[in-house]
Short mmCIF file of the C-alpha atoms (twelve columns), coordinates in Angstrom:
data_MODEL
# 
_entry.id   MODEL 
# 
loop_
_atom_site.group_PDB 
_atom_site.id 
_atom_site.type_symbol 
_atom_site.label_atom_id 
_atom_site.label_alt_id 
_atom_site.label_comp_id 
_atom_site.label_asym_id 
_atom_site.label_seq_id 
_atom_site.Cartn_x 
_atom_site.Cartn_y 
_atom_site.Cartn_z 
_atom_site.pdbx_PDB_model_num 
ATOM 1   C CA . MET A 1   -23.003  40.722 -24.982 1 
ATOM 2   C CA . ASN A 2   -25.141  39.083 -22.949 1 
ATOM 3   C CA . ASN A 3   -24.729  40.810 -19.393 1 
ATOM 4   C CA . ASN A 4   -25.806  44.673 -22.143 1 
ATOM 5   C CA . ALA A 5   -28.667  42.353 -23.346 1 
ATOM 6   C CA . ARG A 6   -29.839  41.959 -19.315 1 
ATOM 7   C CA . HIS A 7   -29.129  45.840 -18.716 1 
ATOM 8   C CA . ASN A 8   -31.178  47.115 -21.261 1 
ATOM 9   C CA . ARG A 9   -33.995  44.169 -19.877 1 
ATOM 10  C CA . ILE A 10  -34.209  45.837 -16.930 1 
ATOM 11  C CA . ALA A 11  -33.629  49.723 -17.980 1 
ATOM 12  C CA . ILE A 12  -36.776  48.445 -20.334 1 
ATOM 13  C CA . ASN A 13  -38.706  46.947 -17.805 1 
ATOM 14  C CA . GLN A 14  -38.272  50.036 -15.395 1 
ATOM 15  C CA . PHE A 15  -39.291  52.921 -17.478 1 
ATOM 16  C CA . ARG A 16  -42.400  50.074 -18.749 1 
ATOM 17  C CA . LYS A 17  -43.734  50.407 -15.237 1 
ATOM 18  C CA . GLU A 18  -42.621  53.698 -14.730 1 
ATOM 19  C CA . LEU A 19  -44.841  55.159 -18.137 1 
ATOM 20  C CA . LYS A 20  -47.328  52.380 -16.838 1 
ATOM 21  C CA . ALA A 21  -47.427  54.634 -13.627 1 
ATOM 22  C CA . MET A 22  -47.423  57.619 -15.459 1 
ATOM 23  C CA . PHE A 23  -50.440  56.723 -17.219 1 
ATOM 24  C CA . ASP A 24  -52.756  56.039 -14.649 1 
ATOM 25  C CA . ASP A 25  -52.303  59.393 -12.812 1 
ATOM 26  C CA . ILE A 26  -53.411  60.784 -15.613 1 
ATOM 27  C CA . ARG A 27  -55.518  58.741 -16.328 1 
ATOM 28  C CA . GLU A 28  -56.797  59.164 -12.302 1 
ATOM 29  C CA . ILE A 29  -57.114  63.223 -13.263 1 
ATOM 30  C CA . ASP A 30  -59.749  63.884 -15.452 1 
ATOM 31  C CA . GLU A 31  -62.417  62.198 -12.782 1 
ATOM 32  C CA . LYS A 32  -60.157  64.467 -10.021 1 
ATOM 33  C CA . VAL A 33  -60.677  67.806 -11.901 1 
ATOM 34  C CA . LEU A 34  -63.639  67.516 -13.239 1 
ATOM 35  C CA . THR A 35  -64.982  67.114 -10.144 1 
ATOM 36  C CA . LYS A 36  -63.576  69.894 -8.831  1 
ATOM 37  C CA . ALA A 37  -64.674  71.892 -10.828 1 
ATOM 38  C CA . VAL A 38  -68.406  70.864 -10.816 1 
ATOM 39  C CA . SER A 39  -68.281  71.998 -7.199  1 
ATOM 40  C CA . ILE A 40  -67.191  75.263 -7.792  1 
ATOM 41  C CA . GLY A 41  -70.191  75.371 -9.911  1 
ATOM 42  C CA . VAL A 42  -72.404  74.311 -7.471  1 
ATOM 43  C CA . LYS A 43  -71.342  76.352 -4.931  1 
ATOM 44  C CA . ASP A 44  -71.944  79.827 -7.390  1 
ATOM 45  C CA . VAL A 45  -74.844  78.342 -8.614  1 
ATOM 46  C CA . LYS A 46  -76.260  77.914 -4.916  1 
ATOM 47  C CA . ALA A 47  -74.435  82.133 -4.397  1 
ATOM 48  C CA . ASN A 48  -75.910  83.073 -7.305  1 
ATOM 49  C CA . THR A 49  -80.087  81.793 -6.357  1 
ATOM 50  C CA . ASN A 50  -82.514  84.242 -4.460  1 
ATOM 51  C CA . VAL A 51  -83.757  83.223 -1.385  1 
ATOM 52  C CA . VAL A 52  -87.483  83.523 -0.540  1 
ATOM 53  C CA . THR A 53  -88.394  80.043 0.909   1 
ATOM 54  C CA . SER A 54  -84.105  78.830 0.164   1 
ATOM 55  C CA . PHE A 55  -86.342  75.109 -1.956  1 
ATOM 56  C CA . MET A 56  -84.360  75.763 -4.899  1 
ATOM 57  C CA . ARG A 57  -80.807  77.282 -2.975  1 
ATOM 58  C CA . LYS A 58  -80.814  73.521 -1.191  1 
ATOM 59  C CA . SER A 59  -81.888  71.599 -4.948  1 
ATOM 60  C CA . TRP A 60  -78.548  72.341 -6.598  1 
ATOM 61  C CA . ARG A 61  -76.730  69.540 -7.388  1 
ATOM 62  C CA . SER A 62  -74.045  67.582 -9.427  1 
ATOM 63  C CA . THR A 63  -74.478  63.976 -10.804 1 
ATOM 64  C CA . PRO A 64  -71.583  61.027 -10.241 1 
ATOM 65  C CA . VAL A 65  -68.859  61.163 -12.398 1 
ATOM 66  C CA . LYS A 66  -70.237  58.875 -15.903 1 
ATOM 67  C CA . LYS A 67  -67.229  57.459 -18.225 1 
ATOM 68  C CA . SER A 68  -67.509  56.890 -21.184 1 
ATOM 69  C CA . ALA A 69  -65.690  56.323 -24.253 1 
ATOM 70  C CA . ASP A 70  -65.802  60.443 -24.890 1 
ATOM 71  C CA . GLY A 71  -64.074  60.810 -21.323 1 
ATOM 72  C CA . VAL A 72  -66.560  61.522 -18.456 1 
ATOM 73  C CA . SER A 73  -68.899  63.668 -18.193 1 
ATOM 74  C CA . LYS A 74  -70.922  65.751 -14.999 1 
ATOM 75  C CA . ALA A 75  -73.628  67.727 -14.454 1 
ATOM 76  C CA . ILE A 76  -75.230  70.277 -12.411 1 
ATOM 77  C CA . ASN A 77  -79.302  70.374 -11.824 1 
ATOM 78  C CA . ASN A 78  -81.844  71.346 -10.151 1 
ATOM 79  C CA . TYR A 79  -84.785  69.549 -8.797  1 
ATOM 80  C CA . MET A 80  -87.455  72.000 -7.763  1 
ATOM 81  C CA . ASP A 81  -90.133  72.443 -10.412 1 
ATOM 82  C CA . TYR A 82  -89.701  76.054 -10.394 1 
ATOM 83  C CA . ALA A 83  -86.301  76.250 -11.371 1 
ATOM 84  C CA . PRO A 84  -85.908  76.662 -14.811 1 
ATOM 85  C CA . HIS A 85  -89.109  79.378 -14.854 1 
ATOM 86  C CA . VAL A 86  -86.171  81.018 -12.751 1 
ATOM 87  C CA . ASN A 87  -83.303  80.560 -14.532 1 
ATOM 88  C CA . TYR A 88  -84.311  81.001 -18.374 1 
ATOM 89  C CA . GLY A 89  -87.793  83.003 -16.665 1 
ATOM 90  C CA . HIS A 90  -91.386  82.856 -17.651 1 
ATOM 91  C CA . ARG A 91  -94.211  84.281 -19.153 1 
ATOM 92  C CA . ILE A 92  -96.759  86.276 -17.197 1 
ATOM 93  C CA . VAL A 93  -100.496 85.304 -18.456 1 
ATOM 94  C CA . ASN A 94  -103.704 86.026 -17.132 1 
ATOM 95  C CA . ASN A 95  -107.235 84.212 -16.145 1 
ATOM 96  C CA . LYS A 96  -107.928 84.717 -19.778 1 
ATOM 97  C CA . LYS A 97  -104.492 82.752 -20.966 1 
ATOM 98  C CA . GLU A 98  -103.657 86.076 -22.456 1 
ATOM 99  C CA . THR A 99  -99.474  86.876 -21.659 1 
ATOM 100 C CA . VAL A 100 -100.014 90.414 -20.352 1 
ATOM 101 C CA . GLY A 101 -95.526  90.386 -19.173 1 
ATOM 102 C CA . PHE A 102 -92.070  88.451 -18.947 1 
ATOM 103 C CA . VAL A 103 -90.654  88.148 -16.294 1 
ATOM 104 C CA . LYS A 104 -86.343  87.794 -17.017 1 
ATOM 105 C CA . GLY A 105 -84.755  84.611 -15.968 1 
ATOM 106 C CA . GLN A 106 -81.989  84.967 -13.250 1 
ATOM 107 C CA . PHE A 107 -79.232  82.167 -15.757 1 
ATOM 108 C CA . MET A 108 -77.337  80.941 -12.078 1 
ATOM 109 C CA . LEU A 109 -76.130  77.967 -14.604 1 
ATOM 110 C CA . GLU A 110 -75.057  80.330 -17.482 1 
ATOM 111 C CA . LYS A 111 -73.070  81.959 -14.450 1 
ATOM 112 C CA . ALA A 112 -71.612  78.774 -12.928 1 
ATOM 113 C CA . VAL A 113 -70.854  76.766 -16.216 1 
ATOM 114 C CA . GLY A 114 -68.405  80.230 -16.823 1 
ATOM 115 C CA . LYS A 115 -67.210  79.803 -13.712 1 
ATOM 116 C CA . VAL A 116 -66.681  75.653 -13.988 1 
ATOM 117 C CA . ASP A 117 -64.978  76.442 -16.843 1 
ATOM 118 C CA . LYS A 118 -62.465  78.043 -16.602 1 
ATOM 119 C CA . ALA A 119 -61.700  75.881 -13.272 1 
ATOM 120 C CA . ILE A 120 -60.530  73.172 -15.347 1 
ATOM 121 C CA . VAL A 121 -58.054  74.819 -17.244 1 
ATOM 122 C CA . LYS A 122 -56.924  75.939 -14.037 1 
ATOM 123 C CA . GLU A 123 -57.328  72.461 -11.763 1 
ATOM 124 C CA . PHE A 124 -55.862  70.800 -14.833 1 
ATOM 125 C CA . LYS A 125 -52.299  72.746 -15.661 1 
ATOM 126 C CA . LYS A 126 -52.134  72.128 -11.650 1 
ATOM 127 C CA . GLU A 127 -53.051  67.707 -12.022 1 
ATOM 128 C CA . VAL A 128 -51.157  67.934 -14.571 1 
ATOM 129 C CA . GLU A 129 -47.326  70.019 -12.515 1 
ATOM 130 C CA . ARG A 130 -48.740  67.753 -10.204 1 
ATOM 131 C CA . VAL A 131 -47.895  64.274 -11.963 1 
ATOM 132 C CA . ASN A 132 -44.699  65.663 -14.083 1 
ATOM 133 C CA . ARG A 133 -43.227  66.753 -10.781 1 
ATOM 134 C CA . LYS A 134 -43.948  62.816 -8.874  1 
ATOM 135 C CA . HIS A 135 -42.783  61.297 -12.179 1 
ATOM 136 C CA . ASP A 136 -39.407  64.034 -12.542 1 
ATOM 137 C CA . LYS A 137 -40.153  65.323 -15.750 1 
# 
């Protein structure tokens, strides 16, 4: 009985170590997948940005990963003053402050967010499979 109890204790401790290692790997997945997916989004939004002087294209950036109780988050930003006008569209105003037309938006950011969503699913599946292979599950 004593030998059996010691064997069980060793097996339980080994199981706890493996479970903790797997849990640590899973915790890293969120940040890793989000970073990869947002990088794909930044690349896509830069490719879809119209180029006149290239300042707007060069200004697309991603924020650092923020961890919270809800999970992790990361954003794509452009710090050019006119970026929202190009992305969402804007009205054309004459000297009398009258609206004389409207310029449609390019919606580059929205297209990139769609690619990010698809990339998150793909990368998350890859990472879960990698962790399962690593831990023989």
